[in-house]
Amino acid sequence: MDRLGVVVAALVLASGCNAIGGTAPAPTETVTPVAVPTVETTEPTATDRPDCAAPRPGPAPVSTPPPRTDPAALPGEGDRINGTELARLHGRALSNYSYYLRAGSSGEVWSLPDAAAFAYEGTGLGVESPWAYAVDERLYTLETDNGQLVLDEHPYGSDAPARERLRRVLTGERWLTDLVGQYNYTVAGTDSYRGTDVRVLEDTLEHPVLRRPDPRAVALLYLNSTLYVDRHGIVRGVEHVERLRYGPDTGIPNETRVTTFDVDRVGTADLHRPAAFCVSEPSAMRTATPTRGENATVIGSSIEGANGTGTPTGRTTTEGGANASTPTSTPTPGHTPTAPGTGGYRRRRRHRSRRACFDRPVTTAGMDRTWWP
């Protein structure tokens, strides 16, 4: 049977610091690559189901991060941590290990180190298909077309273009960049997040900023964003709340957007074949038709653009509290994936209060009135 060598890159981090709550630079640390054994990724097809379009994986390896006395340094200047650089640090660190994560309502990922094999279910993370599954250097994807599943298959060796793109997509690096990349953060303290020691980072916006989420009018954005970063630089959790306040004459209701992100496991992953790849009725699935010599399905493209290509999605409520937007994936015959990360999330305490920011009136240049949030 085939064996897949899981490649583990050296974890390259910025300079260290002496305490988990600090960001002061220290001499550059030397990181020894973590050895990960070769692992069987598929079981004999004789024991597999004949109605499945992709083989099932073998046991996933364990790649537990080694303990760190000093936490990885956080990128930025002084006490300000750059969101884009933090997302990049997160992606580099997490890709060295197996992991399971949930990105808001954008999807769930179970991955081996370096994305050597993985399973993905959801919409919006940037994978471009509701179901994607890689094993034995082959990438399988499923989409829907008029109620029928469309199967596509791609090469997925270590140098395959799809592999190169998905390395950053699956860790949530691109998703996080789109969500928090334009903001700066500061360390507000330390805490335990789902049993892991973390640094608590909060955004540095103390005043609202102008945004145009609706083409009809601008809005004032009040941000309340908290990140939980472990000693390795992995963003273990995100609580990101955007409150949009429109002018009283626009006729557009105010809304609140809540987005969450959780890396529930680092070091292990329940790698599995998504159930959608197995159908009891052969007519429910067909193979994708190549277009101009290329596969019809594009995998792991840039997140820039419309939602569904990697833009973070979350829970949106209007001023009246009604659920205005709860993204879900497209239903398919016999299997409808649920939107991950939208239920059972417990809000944690804030480490400092910004109530004064939400209570004060705001006068914005170029406007002829004072708005109240």
mmCIF file of C-alpha atoms in Angstrom:
data_model
loop_
_atom_site.group_PDB
_atom_site.id
_atom_site.type_symbol
_atom_site.label_atom_id
_atom_site.label_comp_id
_atom_site.label_asym_id
_atom_site.label_seq_id
_atom_site.Cartn_x
_atom_site.Cartn_y
_atom_site.Cartn_z
ATOM 1 C CA MET A 1 0.000 0.000 0.000
ATOM 2 C CA ASP A 2 1.146 3.540 -0.564
ATOM 3 C CA ARG A 3 2.757 5.502 2.205
ATOM 4 C CA LEU A 4 2.736 9.271 2.425
ATOM 5 C CA GLY A 5 5.754 11.002 3.953
ATOM 6 C CA VAL A 6 4.524 13.841 6.050
ATOM 7 C CA VAL A 7 6.852 16.777 5.660
ATOM 8 C CA VAL A 8 7.391 18.930 8.676
ATOM 9 C CA ALA A 9 9.012 22.290 8.186
ATOM 10 C CA ALA A 10 11.103 23.985 10.859
ATOM 11 C CA LEU A 11 9.062 26.356 12.915
ATOM 12 C CA VAL A 12 10.517 29.801 12.289
ATOM 13 C CA LEU A 13 9.275 32.401 14.676
ATOM 14 C CA ALA A 14 10.191 35.948 15.470
ATOM 15 C CA SER A 15 12.349 36.792 18.483
ATOM 16 C CA GLY A 16 11.203 35.498 21.846
ATOM 17 C CA CYS A 17 10.184 37.195 25.063
ATOM 18 C CA ASN A 18 10.691 36.445 28.733
ATOM 19 C CA ALA A 19 7.108 36.251 29.970
ATOM 20 C CA ILE A 20 3.834 35.202 28.461
ATOM 21 C CA GLY A 21 2.342 38.637 28.902
ATOM 22 C CA GLY A 22 5.188 40.570 27.253
ATOM 23 C CA THR A 23 6.184 41.431 23.710
ATOM 24 C CA ALA A 24 9.713 42.784 24.244
ATOM 25 C CA PRO A 25 12.239 41.270 21.796
ATOM 26 C CA ALA A 26 14.881 38.768 22.888
ATOM 27 C CA PRO A 27 17.754 37.026 21.059
ATOM 28 C CA THR A 28 16.570 35.012 18.069
ATOM 29 C CA GLU A 29 15.547 31.525 19.144
ATOM 30 C CA THR A 30 16.657 28.325 17.449
ATOM 31 C CA VAL A 31 13.865 25.865 16.729
ATOM 32 C CA THR A 32 14.561 22.189 16.120
ATOM 33 C CA PRO A 33 12.214 20.577 13.578
ATOM 34 C CA VAL A 34 9.739 18.162 15.118
ATOM 35 C CA ALA A 35 10.141 14.653 13.714
ATOM 36 C CA VAL A 36 6.890 13.150 12.414
ATOM 37 C CA PRO A 37 6.856 9.462 11.426
ATOM 38 C CA THR A 38 5.765 8.238 8.014
ATOM 39 C CA VAL A 39 2.106 7.259 8.204
ATOM 40 C CA GLU A 40 -0.185 5.011 6.212
ATOM 41 C CA THR A 41 -2.927 7.186 4.824
ATOM 42 C CA THR A 42 -5.270 4.643 3.255
ATOM 43 C CA GLU A 43 -6.547 1.207 4.109
ATOM 44 C CA PRO A 44 -6.902 -1.645 1.581
ATOM 45 C CA THR A 45 -9.756 -0.982 -0.836
ATOM 46 C CA ALA A 46 -10.996 -4.541 -0.337
ATOM 47 C CA THR A 47 -12.314 -3.523 3.070
ATOM 48 C CA ASP A 48 -13.771 -0.249 1.834
ATOM 49 C CA ARG A 49 -17.300 0.570 0.732
ATOM 50 C CA PRO A 50 -17.879 0.185 -3.022
ATOM 51 C CA ASP A 51 -20.172 3.224 -3.119
ATOM 52 C CA CYS A 52 -17.472 5.719 -2.082
ATOM 53 C CA ALA A 53 -15.691 7.905 -4.620
ATOM 54 C CA ALA A 54 -12.530 8.307 -2.532
ATOM 55 C CA PRO A 55 -10.500 5.939 -0.311
ATOM 56 C CA ARG A 56 -10.636 6.240 3.429
ATOM 57 C CA PRO A 57 -7.578 7.302 5.451
ATOM 58 C CA GLY A 58 -5.485 5.233 7.784
ATOM 59 C CA PRO A 59 -4.580 6.271 11.344
ATOM 60 C CA ALA A 60 -3.410 9.858 11.635
ATOM 61 C CA PRO A 61 -0.066 10.575 13.334
ATOM 62 C CA VAL A 62 0.323 12.373 16.633
ATOM 63 C CA SER A 63 2.393 15.555 16.415
ATOM 64 C CA THR A 64 2.106 17.166 19.827
ATOM 65 C CA PRO A 65 3.910 20.522 20.078
ATOM 66 C CA PRO A 66 6.881 20.414 22.464
ATOM 67 C CA PRO A 67 6.506 22.463 25.647
ATOM 68 C CA ARG A 68 7.849 26.008 25.578
ATOM 69 C CA THR A 69 9.253 27.846 28.575
ATOM 70 C CA ASP A 70 9.305 31.178 26.761
ATOM 71 C CA PRO A 71 6.408 32.023 24.459
ATOM 72 C CA ALA A 72 6.937 32.949 20.829
ATOM 73 C CA ALA A 73 7.374 36.681 20.324
ATOM 74 C CA LEU A 74 4.390 38.467 18.837
ATOM 75 C CA PRO A 75 5.004 40.588 15.712
ATOM 76 C CA GLY A 76 4.696 44.354 15.869
ATOM 77 C CA GLU A 77 6.305 47.512 17.179
ATOM 78 C CA GLY A 78 6.329 48.329 20.864
ATOM 79 C CA ASP A 79 3.149 47.058 22.464
ATOM 80 C CA ARG A 80 1.167 47.096 19.188
ATOM 81 C CA ILE A 81 0.763 43.737 17.459
ATOM 82 C CA ASN A 82 0.000 43.736 13.745
ATOM 83 C CA GLY A 83 -2.999 41.600 12.764
ATOM 84 C CA THR A 84 -1.610 40.567 9.377
ATOM 85 C CA GLU A 85 1.744 39.492 10.795
ATOM 86 C CA LEU A 86 0.012 37.663 13.628
ATOM 87 C CA ALA A 87 -2.074 35.686 11.119
ATOM 88 C CA ARG A 88 1.124 34.785 9.267
ATOM 89 C CA LEU A 89 2.798 33.625 12.494
ATOM 90 C CA HIS A 90 -0.291 31.550 13.283
ATOM 91 C CA GLY A 91 -0.190 29.840 9.881
ATOM 92 C CA ARG A 92 3.520 28.989 10.099
ATOM 93 C CA ALA A 93 3.197 27.579 13.606
ATOM 94 C CA LEU A 94 -0.003 25.577 13.113
ATOM 95 C CA SER A 95 1.089 23.971 9.828
ATOM 96 C CA ASN A 96 3.780 22.003 11.711
ATOM 97 C CA TYR A 97 1.188 19.905 13.530
ATOM 98 C CA SER A 98 -2.004 17.972 13.025
ATOM 99 C CA TYR A 99 -5.016 20.048 14.021
ATOM 100 C CA TYR A 100 -8.767 20.536 14.028
ATOM 101 C CA LEU A 101 -10.279 24.006 13.668
ATOM 102 C CA ARG A 102 -13.627 25.713 13.155
ATOM 103 C CA ALA A 103 -13.717 29.062 11.350
ATOM 104 C CA GLY A 104 -16.989 30.765 12.247
ATOM 105 C CA SER A 105 -19.655 29.454 9.913
ATOM 106 C CA SER A 106 -17.070 29.082 7.142
ATOM 107 C CA GLY A 107 -16.122 25.478 7.778
ATOM 108 C CA GLU A 108 -14.236 22.806 9.687
ATOM 109 C CA VAL A 109 -10.759 21.449 8.958
ATOM 110 C CA TRP A 110 -9.066 18.221 10.055
ATOM 111 C CA SER A 111 -5.470 18.266 8.810
ATOM 112 C CA LEU A 112 -2.138 16.484 9.128
ATOM 113 C CA PRO A 113 1.113 18.514 9.301
ATOM 114 C CA ASP A 114 1.868 20.611 6.229
ATOM 115 C CA ALA A 115 -1.645 19.833 4.917
ATOM 116 C CA ALA A 116 -0.288 16.469 3.681
ATOM 117 C CA ALA A 117 -3.758 14.978 4.114
ATOM 118 C CA PHE A 118 -6.936 16.685 5.279
ATOM 119 C CA ALA A 119 -10.722 16.793 5.313
ATOM 120 C CA TYR A 120 -12.750 19.977 4.926
ATOM 121 C CA GLU A 121 -16.493 20.627 5.143
ATOM 122 C CA GLY A 122 -18.117 24.046 4.882
ATOM 123 C CA THR A 123 -18.274 27.225 2.822
ATOM 124 C CA GLY A 124 -16.277 30.435 2.867
ATOM 125 C CA LEU A 125 -12.844 29.433 4.176
ATOM 126 C CA GLY A 126 -11.280 29.735 0.722
ATOM 127 C CA VAL A 127 -11.237 26.052 -0.269
ATOM 128 C CA GLU A 128 -13.824 26.783 -3.000
ATOM 129 C CA SER A 129 -15.748 23.528 -2.534
ATOM 130 C CA PRO A 130 -18.212 22.511 0.205
ATOM 131 C CA TRP A 131 -16.299 19.240 0.608
ATOM 132 C CA ALA A 132 -12.588 18.657 0.025
ATOM 133 C CA TYR A 133 -10.514 15.648 1.002
ATOM 134 C CA ALA A 134 -6.845 14.829 0.365
ATOM 135 C CA VAL A 135 -5.226 11.427 0.820
ATOM 136 C CA ASP A 136 -2.487 9.434 -0.967
ATOM 137 C CA GLU A 137 -1.340 12.513 -2.899
ATOM 138 C CA ARG A 138 -4.770 12.929 -4.481
ATOM 139 C CA LEU A 139 -7.230 15.739 -3.793
ATOM 140 C CA TYR A 140 -10.944 15.021 -4.105
ATOM 141 C CA THR A 141 -13.580 17.752 -4.157
ATOM 142 C CA LEU A 142 -17.368 17.799 -4.298
ATOM 143 C CA GLU A 143 -19.714 20.535 -5.410
ATOM 144 C CA THR A 144 -23.415 20.553 -6.236
ATOM 145 C CA ASP A 145 -25.121 21.249 -9.548
ATOM 146 C CA ASN A 146 -28.922 21.105 -9.773
ATOM 147 C CA GLY A 147 -29.141 18.678 -6.880
ATOM 148 C CA GLN A 148 -26.371 16.427 -8.188
ATOM 149 C CA LEU A 149 -22.925 15.990 -6.655
ATOM 150 C CA VAL A 150 -20.013 16.820 -8.954
ATOM 151 C CA LEU A 151 -16.747 14.995 -8.182
ATOM 152 C CA ASP A 152 -13.373 16.382 -9.212
ATOM 153 C CA GLU A 153 -9.898 14.964 -8.614
ATOM 154 C CA HIS A 154 -6.513 16.700 -8.617
ATOM 155 C CA PRO A 155 -2.848 15.801 -8.049
ATOM 156 C CA TYR A 156 -1.796 16.570 -4.477
ATOM 157 C CA GLY A 157 1.884 15.792 -4.170
ATOM 158 C CA SER A 158 4.226 17.988 -2.143
ATOM 159 C CA ASP A 159 4.872 20.226 -5.174
ATOM 160 C CA ALA A 160 1.304 20.325 -6.538
ATOM 161 C CA PRO A 161 -0.142 23.841 -7.062
ATOM 162 C CA ALA A 162 -3.239 22.935 -5.044
ATOM 163 C CA ARG A 163 -1.055 21.816 -2.126
ATOM 164 C CA GLU A 164 0.865 25.089 -2.176
ATOM 165 C CA ARG A 165 -2.321 27.177 -2.069
ATOM 166 C CA LEU A 166 -4.076 25.128 0.574
ATOM 167 C CA ARG A 167 -1.204 25.245 3.066
ATOM 168 C CA ARG A 168 -2.237 28.789 4.030
ATOM 169 C CA VAL A 169 -5.950 28.344 3.467
ATOM 170 C CA LEU A 170 -6.508 25.347 5.742
ATOM 171 C CA THR A 171 -4.726 26.789 8.793
ATOM 172 C CA GLY A 172 -7.057 29.783 8.621
ATOM 173 C CA GLU A 173 -4.156 32.156 7.907
ATOM 174 C CA ARG A 174 -5.841 33.821 4.947
ATOM 175 C CA TRP A 175 -9.206 33.841 6.696
ATOM 176 C CA LEU A 176 -7.688 35.529 9.755
ATOM 177 C CA THR A 177 -5.833 38.024 7.576
ATOM 178 C CA ASP A 178 -9.104 39.096 5.997
ATOM 179 C CA LEU A 179 -10.794 39.376 9.397
ATOM 180 C CA VAL A 180 -8.168 41.048 11.605
ATOM 181 C CA GLY A 181 -5.317 42.011 9.266
ATOM 182 C CA GLN A 182 -6.217 45.707 9.163
ATOM 183 C CA TYR A 183 -6.231 46.087 12.954
ATOM 184 C CA ASN A 184 -3.583 46.351 15.649
ATOM 185 C CA TYR A 185 -3.788 44.525 18.966
ATOM 186 C CA THR A 186 -2.234 44.771 22.403
ATOM 187 C CA VAL A 187 -1.706 42.152 25.120
ATOM 188 C CA ALA A 188 -4.363 42.678 27.786
ATOM 189 C CA GLY A 189 -3.357 39.777 30.032
ATOM 190 C CA THR A 190 -3.099 36.002 30.221
ATOM 191 C CA ASP A 191 -5.757 33.362 30.649
ATOM 192 C CA SER A 192 -6.599 29.705 30.111
ATOM 193 C CA TYR A 193 -8.545 29.066 26.914
ATOM 194 C CA ARG A 194 -10.088 25.588 26.683
ATOM 195 C CA GLY A 195 -7.317 24.270 28.921
ATOM 196 C CA THR A 196 -4.458 26.035 27.098
ATOM 197 C CA ASP A 197 -2.429 28.920 28.514
ATOM 198 C CA VAL A 198 -2.845 31.905 26.222
ATOM 199 C CA ARG A 199 -2.105 35.576 25.895
ATOM 200 C CA VAL A 200 -5.262 37.644 25.532
ATOM 201 C CA LEU A 201 -5.028 40.243 22.765
ATOM 202 C CA GLU A 202 -7.529 43.062 22.296
ATOM 203 C CA ASP A 203 -7.924 45.522 19.454
ATOM 204 C CA THR A 204 -6.604 49.034 19.940
ATOM 205 C CA LEU A 205 -9.518 50.906 18.330
ATOM 206 C CA GLU A 206 -10.928 53.197 20.995
ATOM 207 C CA HIS A 207 -13.112 55.190 18.591
ATOM 208 C CA PRO A 208 -15.440 54.161 15.777
ATOM 209 C CA VAL A 209 -14.285 54.272 12.157
ATOM 210 C CA LEU A 210 -16.166 54.831 8.913
ATOM 211 C CA ARG A 211 -17.076 51.817 6.780
ATOM 212 C CA ARG A 212 -19.344 51.297 3.769
ATOM 213 C CA PRO A 213 -20.861 47.822 4.258
ATOM 214 C CA ASP A 214 -23.945 48.904 2.279
ATOM 215 C CA PRO A 215 -23.646 50.711 -1.086
ATOM 216 C CA ARG A 216 -26.424 53.079 -0.042
ATOM 217 C CA ALA A 217 -24.670 54.678 2.918
ATOM 218 C CA VAL A 218 -21.647 54.691 5.180
ATOM 219 C CA ALA A 219 -21.801 53.414 8.739
ATOM 220 C CA LEU A 220 -19.863 53.854 11.944
ATOM 221 C CA LEU A 221 -18.052 50.666 12.929
ATOM 222 C CA TYR A 222 -17.560 49.910 16.626
ATOM 223 C CA LEU A 223 -15.104 47.042 17.027
ATOM 224 C CA ASN A 224 -14.748 44.632 19.922
ATOM 225 C CA SER A 225 -12.165 42.008 18.928
ATOM 226 C CA THR A 226 -10.336 39.557 21.195
ATOM 227 C CA LEU A 227 -7.726 36.968 20.177
ATOM 228 C CA TYR A 228 -6.331 34.127 22.298
ATOM 229 C CA VAL A 229 -2.750 33.215 21.317
ATOM 230 C CA ASP A 230 -0.847 30.262 22.797
ATOM 231 C CA ARG A 231 2.886 29.989 23.536
ATOM 232 C CA HIS A 232 3.657 28.760 20.010
ATOM 233 C CA GLY A 233 2.005 31.756 18.344
ATOM 234 C CA ILE A 234 -1.108 29.811 17.321
ATOM 235 C CA VAL A 235 -4.366 31.757 17.499
ATOM 236 C CA ARG A 236 -6.458 29.310 19.508
ATOM 237 C CA GLY A 237 -9.607 31.441 19.586
ATOM 238 C CA VAL A 238 -11.199 34.606 18.199
ATOM 239 C CA GLU A 239 -14.213 36.610 19.366
ATOM 240 C CA HIS A 240 -14.782 39.381 16.832
ATOM 241 C CA VAL A 241 -17.808 41.675 17.151
ATOM 242 C CA GLU A 242 -18.565 44.483 14.696
ATOM 243 C CA ARG A 243 -21.404 46.890 15.480
ATOM 244 C CA LEU A 244 -22.517 48.917 12.468
ATOM 245 C CA ARG A 245 -24.487 52.098 13.146
ATOM 246 C CA TYR A 246 -26.152 53.898 10.249
ATOM 247 C CA GLY A 247 -27.470 57.451 10.206
ATOM 248 C CA PRO A 248 -31.109 57.988 11.275
ATOM 249 C CA ASP A 249 -32.151 59.133 7.779
ATOM 250 C CA THR A 250 -30.693 56.194 5.832
ATOM 251 C CA GLY A 251 -33.517 53.778 6.566
ATOM 252 C CA ILE A 252 -30.946 51.006 7.081
ATOM 253 C CA PRO A 253 -31.241 49.086 10.362
ATOM 254 C CA ASN A 254 -28.202 48.881 12.603
ATOM 255 C CA GLU A 255 -26.597 45.467 12.768
ATOM 256 C CA THR A 256 -24.174 43.436 14.844
ATOM 257 C CA ARG A 257 -21.841 40.893 13.269
ATOM 258 C CA VAL A 258 -20.305 38.195 15.462
ATOM 259 C CA THR A 259 -17.500 36.011 14.106
ATOM 260 C CA THR A 260 -15.671 33.255 16.002
ATOM 261 C CA PHE A 261 -12.681 31.022 15.318
ATOM 262 C CA ASP A 262 -11.458 28.039 17.333
ATOM 263 C CA VAL A 263 -8.473 25.722 17.021
ATOM 264 C CA ASP A 264 -9.857 22.990 19.245
ATOM 265 C CA ARG A 265 -7.007 20.484 18.871
ATOM 266 C CA VAL A 266 -3.308 20.811 18.079
ATOM 267 C CA GLY A 267 -1.227 17.638 17.710
ATOM 268 C CA THR A 268 -4.061 15.291 16.752
ATOM 269 C CA ALA A 269 -6.742 15.259 14.081
ATOM 270 C CA ASP A 270 -9.657 12.913 13.485
ATOM 271 C CA LEU A 271 -8.836 12.569 9.799
ATOM 272 C CA HIS A 272 -11.791 11.035 7.991
ATOM 273 C CA ARG A 273 -13.450 10.820 4.609
ATOM 274 C CA PRO A 274 -16.448 13.201 4.521
ATOM 275 C CA ALA A 275 -19.704 11.269 4.283
ATOM 276 C CA ALA A 276 -20.716 13.166 1.146
ATOM 277 C CA PHE A 277 -18.158 11.158 -0.869
ATOM 278 C CA CYS A 278 -20.257 8.012 -0.387
ATOM 279 C CA VAL A 279 -23.626 7.759 -2.190
ATOM 280 C CA SER A 280 -26.049 4.840 -2.379
ATOM 281 C CA GLU A 281 -27.474 5.980 -5.720
ATOM 282 C CA PRO A 282 -24.866 6.202 -8.530
ATOM 283 C CA SER A 283 -26.903 8.797 -10.436
ATOM 284 C CA ALA A 284 -26.512 11.215 -7.516
ATOM 285 C CA MET A 285 -22.857 11.853 -8.432
ATOM 286 C CA ARG A 286 -21.030 12.621 -11.658
ATOM 287 C CA THR A 287 -17.456 13.485 -12.580
ATOM 288 C CA ALA A 288 -16.554 17.083 -13.368
ATOM 289 C CA THR A 289 -16.041 17.940 -17.034
ATOM 290 C CA PRO A 290 -12.646 19.535 -17.775
ATOM 291 C CA THR A 291 -12.798 23.001 -19.326
ATOM 292 C CA ARG A 292 -10.084 24.064 -21.827
ATOM 293 C CA GLY A 293 -7.737 21.395 -20.566
ATOM 294 C CA GLU A 294 -8.119 22.398 -16.917
ATOM 295 C CA ASN A 295 -10.116 21.004 -14.057
ATOM 296 C CA ALA A 296 -13.493 22.670 -13.781
ATOM 297 C CA THR A 297 -13.117 23.240 -10.040
ATOM 298 C CA VAL A 298 -10.596 25.771 -8.717
ATOM 299 C CA ILE A 299 -9.181 24.798 -5.346
ATOM 300 C CA GLY A 300 -7.828 27.122 -2.678
ATOM 301 C CA SER A 301 -7.841 30.373 -4.612
ATOM 302 C CA SER A 302 -7.263 33.788 -3.072
ATOM 303 C CA ILE A 303 -9.715 34.929 -0.427
ATOM 304 C CA GLU A 304 -9.998 38.346 -2.009
ATOM 305 C CA GLY A 305 -13.377 38.891 -3.596
ATOM 306 C CA ALA A 306 -16.934 37.869 -2.911
ATOM 307 C CA ASN A 307 -17.990 35.746 0.007
ATOM 308 C CA GLY A 308 -17.512 32.061 -0.563
ATOM 309 C CA THR A 309 -13.870 32.471 -1.514
ATOM 310 C CA GLY A 310 -12.510 32.945 1.959
ATOM 311 C CA THR A 311 -14.239 35.978 3.433
ATOM 312 C CA PRO A 312 -15.027 35.298 7.096
ATOM 313 C CA THR A 313 -18.696 34.736 7.762
ATOM 314 C CA GLY A 314 -20.451 34.897 11.081
ATOM 315 C CA ARG A 315 -23.736 35.579 12.791
ATOM 316 C CA THR A 316 -25.427 38.852 11.834
ATOM 317 C CA THR A 317 -28.345 40.390 13.701
ATOM 318 C CA THR A 318 -30.306 43.519 12.946
ATOM 319 C CA GLU A 319 -31.283 46.113 15.517
ATOM 320 C CA GLY A 320 -34.476 44.200 16.301
ATOM 321 C CA GLY A 321 -32.480 41.083 17.130
ATOM 322 C CA ALA A 322 -33.765 38.964 14.271
ATOM 323 C CA ASN A 323 -31.239 36.693 12.666
ATOM 324 C CA ALA A 324 -30.472 38.442 9.402
ATOM 325 C CA SER A 325 -27.811 36.162 8.000
ATOM 326 C CA THR A 326 -26.773 32.676 9.065
ATOM 327 C CA PRO A 327 -24.735 31.232 6.180
ATOM 328 C CA THR A 328 -25.124 27.523 5.574
ATOM 329 C CA SER A 329 -23.704 25.225 2.955
ATOM 330 C CA THR A 330 -25.666 24.046 -0.060
ATOM 331 C CA PRO A 331 -27.914 21.029 0.642
ATOM 332 C CA THR A 332 -27.165 17.831 -1.249
ATOM 333 C CA PRO A 333 -28.963 14.513 -1.611
ATOM 334 C CA GLY A 334 -28.705 12.554 1.589
ATOM 335 C CA HIS A 335 -26.233 14.870 3.264
ATOM 336 C CA THR A 336 -26.390 18.484 4.366
ATOM 337 C CA PRO A 337 -23.364 19.769 6.284
ATOM 338 C CA THR A 338 -24.081 22.048 9.199
ATOM 339 C CA ALA A 339 -22.425 25.419 9.500
ATOM 340 C CA PRO A 340 -19.518 24.874 11.926
ATOM 341 C CA GLY A 341 -18.785 27.155 14.815
ATOM 342 C CA THR A 342 -22.235 28.711 15.185
ATOM 343 C CA GLY A 343 -23.490 27.047 18.335
ATOM 344 C CA GLY A 344 -22.371 26.289 21.865
ATOM 345 C CA TYR A 345 -19.838 29.084 22.004
ATOM 346 C CA ARG A 346 -19.429 30.603 25.454
ATOM 347 C CA ARG A 347 -18.537 34.262 25.544
ATOM 348 C CA ARG A 348 -15.583 34.946 27.788
ATOM 349 C CA ARG A 349 -15.077 37.952 30.002
ATOM 350 C CA ARG A 350 -13.493 41.081 28.666
ATOM 351 C CA HIS A 351 -10.207 42.139 30.271
ATOM 352 C CA ARG A 352 -11.012 45.819 30.051
ATOM 353 C CA SER A 353 -14.145 47.836 29.519
ATOM 354 C CA ARG A 354 -14.876 49.909 26.464
ATOM 355 C CA ARG A 355 -18.313 51.006 27.520
ATOM 356 C CA ALA A 356 -17.266 54.664 27.313
ATOM 357 C CA CYS A 357 -16.567 54.119 23.612
ATOM 358 C CA PHE A 358 -20.076 52.847 22.988
ATOM 359 C CA ASP A 359 -21.809 55.473 25.113
ATOM 360 C CA ARG A 360 -20.279 58.679 23.789
ATOM 361 C CA PRO A 361 -21.701 60.603 20.813
ATOM 362 C CA VAL A 362 -19.443 60.723 17.788
ATOM 363 C CA THR A 363 -19.014 63.608 15.373
ATOM 364 C CA THR A 364 -17.390 62.575 12.094
ATOM 365 C CA ALA A 365 -15.749 64.973 9.666
ATOM 366 C CA GLY A 366 -17.838 65.540 6.554
ATOM 367 C CA MET A 367 -21.144 64.806 8.317
ATOM 368 C CA ASP A 368 -23.662 67.402 9.329
ATOM 369 C CA ARG A 369 -24.976 65.636 12.403
ATOM 370 C CA THR A 370 -23.844 63.863 15.513
ATOM 371 C CA TRP A 371 -24.608 60.146 15.576
ATOM 372 C CA TRP A 372 -25.358 58.099 18.642
ATOM 373 C CA PRO A 373 -24.503 54.424 18.543
#
